[in-house]
Backbone as a chain_set.jsonl record, in Angstrom:
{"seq": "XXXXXXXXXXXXXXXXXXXXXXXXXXXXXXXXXXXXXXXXXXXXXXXXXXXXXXXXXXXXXXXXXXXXXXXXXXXXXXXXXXXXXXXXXXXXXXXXXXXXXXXXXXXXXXXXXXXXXXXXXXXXXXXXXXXXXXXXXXXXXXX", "coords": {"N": [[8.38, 0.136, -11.226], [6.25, -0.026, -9.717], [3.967, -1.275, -7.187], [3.125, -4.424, -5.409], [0.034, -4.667, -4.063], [-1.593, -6.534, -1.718], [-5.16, -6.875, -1.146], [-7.865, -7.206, 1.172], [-10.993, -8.318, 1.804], [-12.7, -8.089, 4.529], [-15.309, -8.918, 7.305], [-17.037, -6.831, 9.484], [-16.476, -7.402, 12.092], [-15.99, -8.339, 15.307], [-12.441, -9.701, 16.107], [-12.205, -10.415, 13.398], [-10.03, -9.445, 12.106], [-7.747, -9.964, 13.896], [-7.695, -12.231, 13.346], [-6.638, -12.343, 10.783], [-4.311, -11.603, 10.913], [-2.905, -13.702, 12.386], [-2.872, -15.649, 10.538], [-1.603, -14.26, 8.428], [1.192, -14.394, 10.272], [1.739, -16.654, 11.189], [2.141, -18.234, 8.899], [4.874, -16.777, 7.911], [4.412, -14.762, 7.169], [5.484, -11.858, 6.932], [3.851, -8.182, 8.076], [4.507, -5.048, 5.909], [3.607, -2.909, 5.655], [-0.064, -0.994, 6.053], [-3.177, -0.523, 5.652], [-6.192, 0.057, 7.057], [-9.826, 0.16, 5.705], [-13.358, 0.653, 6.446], [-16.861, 0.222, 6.709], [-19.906, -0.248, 7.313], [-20.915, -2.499, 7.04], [-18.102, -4.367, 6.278], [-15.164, -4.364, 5.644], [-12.114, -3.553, 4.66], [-8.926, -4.161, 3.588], [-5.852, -3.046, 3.265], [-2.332, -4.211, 2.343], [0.937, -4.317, 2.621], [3.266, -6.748, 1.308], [5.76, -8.731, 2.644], [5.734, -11.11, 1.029], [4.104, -11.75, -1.229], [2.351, -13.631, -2.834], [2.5, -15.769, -0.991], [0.935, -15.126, 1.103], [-1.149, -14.531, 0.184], [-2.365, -16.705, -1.016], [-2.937, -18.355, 1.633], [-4.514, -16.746, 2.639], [-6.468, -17.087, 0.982], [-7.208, -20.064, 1.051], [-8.204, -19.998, 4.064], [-10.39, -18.649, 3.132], [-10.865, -16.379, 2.355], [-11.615, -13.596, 0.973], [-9.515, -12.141, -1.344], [-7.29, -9.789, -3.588], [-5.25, -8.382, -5.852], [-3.461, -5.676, -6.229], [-2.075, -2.838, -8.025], [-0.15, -0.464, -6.264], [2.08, 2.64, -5.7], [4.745, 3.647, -4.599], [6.03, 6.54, -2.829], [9.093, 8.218, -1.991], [9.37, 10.631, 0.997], [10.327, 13.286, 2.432], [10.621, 14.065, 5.749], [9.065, 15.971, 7.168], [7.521, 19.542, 8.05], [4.894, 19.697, 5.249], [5.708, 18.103, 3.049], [4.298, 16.196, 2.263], [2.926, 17.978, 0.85], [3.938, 19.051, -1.161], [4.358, 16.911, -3.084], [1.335, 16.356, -3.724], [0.712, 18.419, -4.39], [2.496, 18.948, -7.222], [0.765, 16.732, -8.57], [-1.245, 17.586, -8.675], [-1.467, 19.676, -10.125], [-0.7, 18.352, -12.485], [-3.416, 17.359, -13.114], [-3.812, 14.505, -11.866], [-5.117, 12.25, -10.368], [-5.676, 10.975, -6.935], [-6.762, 8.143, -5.835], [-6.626, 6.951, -3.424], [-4.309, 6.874, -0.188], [-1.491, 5.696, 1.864], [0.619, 5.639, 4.489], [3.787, 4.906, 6.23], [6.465, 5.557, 8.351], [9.744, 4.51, 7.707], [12.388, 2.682, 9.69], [13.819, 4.392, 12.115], [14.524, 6.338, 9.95], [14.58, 9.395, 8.115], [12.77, 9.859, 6.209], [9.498, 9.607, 5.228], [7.016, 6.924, 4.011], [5.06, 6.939, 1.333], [2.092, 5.446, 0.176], [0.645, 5.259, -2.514], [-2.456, 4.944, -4.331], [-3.649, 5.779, -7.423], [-4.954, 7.205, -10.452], [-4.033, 7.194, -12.43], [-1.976, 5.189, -12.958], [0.911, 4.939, -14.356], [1.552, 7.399, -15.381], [1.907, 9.146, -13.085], [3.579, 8.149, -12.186], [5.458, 8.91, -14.294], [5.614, 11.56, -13.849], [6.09, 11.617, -11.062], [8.278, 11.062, -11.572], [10.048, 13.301, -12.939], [9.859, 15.005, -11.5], [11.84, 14.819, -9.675], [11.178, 13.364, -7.48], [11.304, 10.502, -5.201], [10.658, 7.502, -6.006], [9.973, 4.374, -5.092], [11.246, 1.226, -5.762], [9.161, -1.92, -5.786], [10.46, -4.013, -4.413], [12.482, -3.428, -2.744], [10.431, -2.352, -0.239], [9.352, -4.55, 0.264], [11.207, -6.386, 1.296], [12.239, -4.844, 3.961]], "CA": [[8.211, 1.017, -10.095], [4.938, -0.352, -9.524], [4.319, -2.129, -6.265], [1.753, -5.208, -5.545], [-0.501, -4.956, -2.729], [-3.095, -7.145, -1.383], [-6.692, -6.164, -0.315], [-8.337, -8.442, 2.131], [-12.013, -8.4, 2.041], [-13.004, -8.388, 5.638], [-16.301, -8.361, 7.907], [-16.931, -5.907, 10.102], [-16.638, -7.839, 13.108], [-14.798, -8.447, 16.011], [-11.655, -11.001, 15.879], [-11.596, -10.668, 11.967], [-8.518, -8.533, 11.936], [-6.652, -10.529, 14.619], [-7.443, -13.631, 12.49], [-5.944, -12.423, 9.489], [-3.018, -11.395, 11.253], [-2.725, -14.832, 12.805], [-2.995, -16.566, 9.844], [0.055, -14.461, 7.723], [1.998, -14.663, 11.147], [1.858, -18.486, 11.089], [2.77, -18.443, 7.409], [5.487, -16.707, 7.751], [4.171, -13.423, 6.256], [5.803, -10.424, 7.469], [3.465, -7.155, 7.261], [5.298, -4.205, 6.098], [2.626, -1.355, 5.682], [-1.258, -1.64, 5.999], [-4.478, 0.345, 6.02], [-8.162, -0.373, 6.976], [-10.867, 1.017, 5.484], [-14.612, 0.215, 6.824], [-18.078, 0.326, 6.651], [-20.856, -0.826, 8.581], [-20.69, -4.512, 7.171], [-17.38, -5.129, 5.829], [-13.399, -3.674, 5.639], [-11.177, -3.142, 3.232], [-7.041, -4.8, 4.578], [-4.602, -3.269, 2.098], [-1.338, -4.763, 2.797], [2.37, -4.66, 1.378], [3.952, -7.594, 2.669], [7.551, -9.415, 2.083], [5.601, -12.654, 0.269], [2.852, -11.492, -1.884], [1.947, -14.884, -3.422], [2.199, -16.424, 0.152], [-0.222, -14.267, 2.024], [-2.85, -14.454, -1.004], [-2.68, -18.183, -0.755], [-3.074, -18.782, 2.755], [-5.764, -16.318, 3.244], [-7.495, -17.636, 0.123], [-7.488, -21.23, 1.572], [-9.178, -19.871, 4.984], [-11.797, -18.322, 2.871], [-10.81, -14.542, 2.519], [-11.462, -12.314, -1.02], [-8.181, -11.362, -1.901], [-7.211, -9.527, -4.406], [-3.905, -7.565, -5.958], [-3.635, -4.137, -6.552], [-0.747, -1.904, -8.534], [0.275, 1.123, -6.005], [3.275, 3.592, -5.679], [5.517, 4.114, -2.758], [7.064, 7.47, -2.782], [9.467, 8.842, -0.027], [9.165, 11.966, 0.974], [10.471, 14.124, 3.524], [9.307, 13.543, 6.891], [8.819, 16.98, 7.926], [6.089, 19.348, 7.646], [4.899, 20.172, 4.119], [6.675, 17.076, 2.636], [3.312, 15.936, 1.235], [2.223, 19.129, 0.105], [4.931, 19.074, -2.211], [4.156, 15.762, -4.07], [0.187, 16.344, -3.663], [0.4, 19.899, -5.383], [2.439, 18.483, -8.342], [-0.184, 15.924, -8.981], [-2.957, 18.11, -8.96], [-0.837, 20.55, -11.129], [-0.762, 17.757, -13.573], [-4.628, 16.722, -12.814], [-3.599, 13.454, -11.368], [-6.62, 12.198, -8.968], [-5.151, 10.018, -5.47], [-7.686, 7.347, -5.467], [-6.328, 6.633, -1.769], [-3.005, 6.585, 0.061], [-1.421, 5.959, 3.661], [2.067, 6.354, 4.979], [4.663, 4.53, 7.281], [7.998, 6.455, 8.216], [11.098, 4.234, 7.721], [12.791, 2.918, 11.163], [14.555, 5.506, 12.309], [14.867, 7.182, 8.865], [14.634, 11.253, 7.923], [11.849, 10.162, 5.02], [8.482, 8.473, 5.084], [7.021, 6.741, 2.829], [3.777, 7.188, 1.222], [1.751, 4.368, -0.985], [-0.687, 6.103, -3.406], [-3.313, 4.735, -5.826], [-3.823, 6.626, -8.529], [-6.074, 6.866, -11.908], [-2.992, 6.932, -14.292], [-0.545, 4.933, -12.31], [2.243, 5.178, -14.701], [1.444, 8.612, -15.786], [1.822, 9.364, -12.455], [5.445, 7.655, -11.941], [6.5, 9.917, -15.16], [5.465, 13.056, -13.711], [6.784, 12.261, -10.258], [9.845, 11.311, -11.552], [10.383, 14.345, -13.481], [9.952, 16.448, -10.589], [12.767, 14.571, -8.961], [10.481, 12.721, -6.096], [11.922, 9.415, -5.593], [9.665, 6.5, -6.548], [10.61, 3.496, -4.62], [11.215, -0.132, -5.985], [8.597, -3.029, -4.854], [11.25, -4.812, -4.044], [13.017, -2.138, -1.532], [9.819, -2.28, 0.707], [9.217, -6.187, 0.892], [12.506, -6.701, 2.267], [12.994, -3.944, 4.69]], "C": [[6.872, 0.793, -9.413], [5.217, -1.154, -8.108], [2.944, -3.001, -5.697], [1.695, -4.802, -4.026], [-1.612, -5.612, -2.602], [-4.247, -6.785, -0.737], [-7.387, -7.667, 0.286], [-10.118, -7.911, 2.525], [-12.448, -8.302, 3.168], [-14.585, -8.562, 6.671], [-16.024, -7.856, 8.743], [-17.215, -6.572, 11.754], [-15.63, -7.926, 14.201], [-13.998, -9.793, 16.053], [-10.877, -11.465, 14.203], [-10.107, -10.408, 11.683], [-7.779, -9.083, 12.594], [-6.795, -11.918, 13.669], [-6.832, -13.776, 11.319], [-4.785, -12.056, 9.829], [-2.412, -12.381, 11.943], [-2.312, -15.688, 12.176], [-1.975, -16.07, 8.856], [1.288, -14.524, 9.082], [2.289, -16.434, 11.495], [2.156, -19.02, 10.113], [3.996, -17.906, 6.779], [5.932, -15.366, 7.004], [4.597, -12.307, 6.91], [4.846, -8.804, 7.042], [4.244, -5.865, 7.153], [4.541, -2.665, 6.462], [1.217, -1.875, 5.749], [-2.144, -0.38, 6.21], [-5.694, 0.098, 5.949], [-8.886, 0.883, 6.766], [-12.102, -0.146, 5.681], [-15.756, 0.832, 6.683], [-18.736, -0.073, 7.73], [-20.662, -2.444, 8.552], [-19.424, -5.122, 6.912], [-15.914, -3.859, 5.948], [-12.885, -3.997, 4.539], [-9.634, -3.226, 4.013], [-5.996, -4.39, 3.191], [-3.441, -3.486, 3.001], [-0.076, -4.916, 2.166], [2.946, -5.449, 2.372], [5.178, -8.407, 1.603], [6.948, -10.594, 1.118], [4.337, -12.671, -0.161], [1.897, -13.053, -2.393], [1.446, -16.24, -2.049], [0.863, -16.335, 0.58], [-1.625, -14.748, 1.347], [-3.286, -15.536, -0.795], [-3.331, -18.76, 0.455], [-4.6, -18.411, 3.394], [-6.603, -16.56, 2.443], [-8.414, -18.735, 0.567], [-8.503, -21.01, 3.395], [-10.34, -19.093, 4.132], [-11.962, -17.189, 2.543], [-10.888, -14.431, 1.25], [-10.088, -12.117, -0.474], [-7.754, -10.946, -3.214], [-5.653, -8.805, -4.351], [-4.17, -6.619, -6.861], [-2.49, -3.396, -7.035], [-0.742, -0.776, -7.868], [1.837, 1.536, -6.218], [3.916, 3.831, -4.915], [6.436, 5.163, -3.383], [7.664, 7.75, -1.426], [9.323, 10.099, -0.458], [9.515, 12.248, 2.241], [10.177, 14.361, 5.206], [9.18, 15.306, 7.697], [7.59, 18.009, 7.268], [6.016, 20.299, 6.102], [5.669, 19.291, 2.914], [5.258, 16.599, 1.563], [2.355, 16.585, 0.367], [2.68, 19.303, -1.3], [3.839, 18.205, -3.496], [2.227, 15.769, -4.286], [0.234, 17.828, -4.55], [0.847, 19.392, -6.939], [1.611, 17.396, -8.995], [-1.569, 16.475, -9.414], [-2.474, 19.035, -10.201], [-0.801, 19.699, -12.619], [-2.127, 16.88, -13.692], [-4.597, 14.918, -12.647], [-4.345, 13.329, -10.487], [-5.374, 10.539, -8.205], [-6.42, 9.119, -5.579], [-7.713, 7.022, -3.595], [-4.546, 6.7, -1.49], [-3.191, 6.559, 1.437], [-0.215, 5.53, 3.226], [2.61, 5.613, 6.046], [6.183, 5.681, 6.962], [8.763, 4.672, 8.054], [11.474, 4.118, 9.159], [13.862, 4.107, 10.609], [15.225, 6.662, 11.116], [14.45, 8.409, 8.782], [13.343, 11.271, 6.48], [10.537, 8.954, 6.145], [8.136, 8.257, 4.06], [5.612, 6.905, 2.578], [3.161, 6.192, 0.13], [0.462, 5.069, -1.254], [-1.296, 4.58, -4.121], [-3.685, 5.451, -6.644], [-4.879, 6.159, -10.037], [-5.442, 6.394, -12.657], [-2.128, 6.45, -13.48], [0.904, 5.315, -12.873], [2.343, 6.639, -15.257], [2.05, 9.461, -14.492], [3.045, 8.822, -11.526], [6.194, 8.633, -12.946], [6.576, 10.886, -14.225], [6.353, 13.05, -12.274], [8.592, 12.073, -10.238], [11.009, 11.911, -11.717], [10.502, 15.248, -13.041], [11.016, 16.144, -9.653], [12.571, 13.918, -7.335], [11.055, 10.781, -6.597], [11.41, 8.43, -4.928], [10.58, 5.456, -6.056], [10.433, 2.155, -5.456], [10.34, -0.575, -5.097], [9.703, -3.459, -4.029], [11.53, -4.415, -2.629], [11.995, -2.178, -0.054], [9.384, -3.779, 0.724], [10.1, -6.586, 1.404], [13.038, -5.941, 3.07], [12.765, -4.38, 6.333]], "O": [[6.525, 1.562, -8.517], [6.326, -1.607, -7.826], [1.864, -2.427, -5.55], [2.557, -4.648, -3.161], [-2.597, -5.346, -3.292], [-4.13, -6.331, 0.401], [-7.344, -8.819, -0.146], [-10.344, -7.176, 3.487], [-13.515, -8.757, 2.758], [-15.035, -7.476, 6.307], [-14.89, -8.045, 9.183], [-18.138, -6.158, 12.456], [-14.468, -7.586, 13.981], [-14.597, -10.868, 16.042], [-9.924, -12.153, 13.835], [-9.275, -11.124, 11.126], [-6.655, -8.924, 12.118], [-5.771, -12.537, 13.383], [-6.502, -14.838, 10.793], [-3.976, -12.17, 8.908], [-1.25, -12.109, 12.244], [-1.551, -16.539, 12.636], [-1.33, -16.947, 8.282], [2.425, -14.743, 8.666], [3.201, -17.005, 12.094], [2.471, -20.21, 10.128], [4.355, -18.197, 5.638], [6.988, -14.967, 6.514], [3.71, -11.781, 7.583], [5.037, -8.278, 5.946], [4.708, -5.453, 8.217], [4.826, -1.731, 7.212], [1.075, -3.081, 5.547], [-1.8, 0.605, 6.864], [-6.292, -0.076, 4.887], [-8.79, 2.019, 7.23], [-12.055, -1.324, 5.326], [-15.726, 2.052, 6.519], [-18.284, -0.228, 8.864], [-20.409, -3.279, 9.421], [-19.339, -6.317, 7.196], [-15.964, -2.689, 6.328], [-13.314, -4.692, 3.617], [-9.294, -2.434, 4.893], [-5.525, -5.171, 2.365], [-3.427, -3.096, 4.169], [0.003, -5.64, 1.173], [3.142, -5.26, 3.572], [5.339, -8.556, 0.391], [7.792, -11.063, 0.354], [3.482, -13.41, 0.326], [0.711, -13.201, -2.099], [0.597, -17.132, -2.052], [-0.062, -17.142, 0.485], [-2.698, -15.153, 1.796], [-4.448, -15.672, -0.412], [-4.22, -19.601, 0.32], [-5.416, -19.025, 4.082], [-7.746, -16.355, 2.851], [-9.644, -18.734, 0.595], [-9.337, -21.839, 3.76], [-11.38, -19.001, 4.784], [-13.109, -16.771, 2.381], [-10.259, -15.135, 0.46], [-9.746, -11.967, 0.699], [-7.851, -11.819, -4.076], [-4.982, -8.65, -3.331], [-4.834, -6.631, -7.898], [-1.684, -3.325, -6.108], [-1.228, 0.174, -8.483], [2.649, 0.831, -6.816], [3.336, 4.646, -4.198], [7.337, 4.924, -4.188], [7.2, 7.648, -0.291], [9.203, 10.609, -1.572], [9.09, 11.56, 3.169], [9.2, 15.043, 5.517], [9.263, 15.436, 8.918], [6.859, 17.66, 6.341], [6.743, 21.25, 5.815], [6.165, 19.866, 1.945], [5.274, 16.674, 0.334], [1.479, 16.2, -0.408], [2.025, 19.604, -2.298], [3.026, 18.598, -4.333], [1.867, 15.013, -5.188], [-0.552, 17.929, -5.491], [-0.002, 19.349, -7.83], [1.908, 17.208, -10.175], [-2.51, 16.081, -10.103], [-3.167, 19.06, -11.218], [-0.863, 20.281, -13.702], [-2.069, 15.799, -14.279], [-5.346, 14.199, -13.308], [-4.405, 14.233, -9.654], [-4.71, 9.634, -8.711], [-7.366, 9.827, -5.235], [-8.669, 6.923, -2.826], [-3.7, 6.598, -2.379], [-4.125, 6.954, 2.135], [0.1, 5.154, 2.097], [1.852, 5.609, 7.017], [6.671, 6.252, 5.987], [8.055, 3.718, 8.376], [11.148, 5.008, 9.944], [14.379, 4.507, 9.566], [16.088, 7.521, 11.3], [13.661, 8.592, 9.709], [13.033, 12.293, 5.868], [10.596, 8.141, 7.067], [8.512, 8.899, 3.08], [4.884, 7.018, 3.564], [3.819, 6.142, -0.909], [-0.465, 5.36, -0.498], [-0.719, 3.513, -4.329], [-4.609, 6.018, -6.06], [-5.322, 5.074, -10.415], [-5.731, 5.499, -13.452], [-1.299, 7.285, -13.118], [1.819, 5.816, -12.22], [3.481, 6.962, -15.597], [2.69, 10.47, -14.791], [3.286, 9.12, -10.355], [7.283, 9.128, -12.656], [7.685, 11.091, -13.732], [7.144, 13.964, -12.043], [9.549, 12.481, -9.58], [12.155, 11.717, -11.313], [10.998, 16.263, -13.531], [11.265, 16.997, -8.801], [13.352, 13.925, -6.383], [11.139, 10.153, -7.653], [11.495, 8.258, -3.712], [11.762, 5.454, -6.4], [9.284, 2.013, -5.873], [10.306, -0.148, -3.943], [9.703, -3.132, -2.842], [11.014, -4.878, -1.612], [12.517, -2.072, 1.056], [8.881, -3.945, 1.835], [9.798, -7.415, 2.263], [14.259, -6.037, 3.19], [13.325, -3.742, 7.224]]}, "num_chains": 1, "name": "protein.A"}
């Protein structure tokens, strides 16, 4: 239930971000979800994409940190109070979010949400037990 994502080192400059999106678009890399985080000197590119092993490669060979990361994709509800839900039972079971961000589904009635977490798999029991439904990697590299 685990799902790989790649982090992309970045500088904080202009052109970086279109160059790394140049360079899995010319490789053939489809992105599915993504979120920047920044600083003054540098970014942070998480990325779930259809060809994990691709992407890493390509942007290795131009020169990029890359790394892979174990998150969570839950769906959830797309209406409001949908993440209140799954964020209360986590805290209820002192589960800490290291980070997350969220795409809806085309035209679907859920979104989805990709956590990091402290206890990853601790944190697949509990939400599985509450009946929140923990998506396959798989499911979101091919959608």
């Amino acid at each position: 239930m685990h799902v790989e994502q790649i982090s992309i080192f970045i500088e904080n400059k202009s052109g970086r971000l279109a160059e790394v999106t140049r360079i899995l678009g010319e490789a053939g890399v489809n992105i599915r979800a993504l979120s920047l985080a920044d600083t003054s000197d540098f970014g942070i590119l998480r990325l779930i994409v259809n060809d994990r092993e691709k992407a890493q490669s390509v942007l290795k060979e131009k020169g990029f940190t890359v790394s892979k990361t174990d998150v969570v994709a839950v769906e959830v509800p797309d209406r409001p109070g949908g993440l209140s839900l799954i964020l209360q039972t986590l805290d209820g079971e002192n589960i800490n979010v290291e980070y997350m961000y969220a795409f809806v589904e085309r035209c679907g009635e859920n979104a989805v949400i990709i956590f990091r977490f402290d206890e990853t798999d601790r944190a697949i029991t509990t939400l599985l037990a509450k009946g929140f439904n923990v998506l396959e990697g798989e499911r979101l590299y091919g959608m």
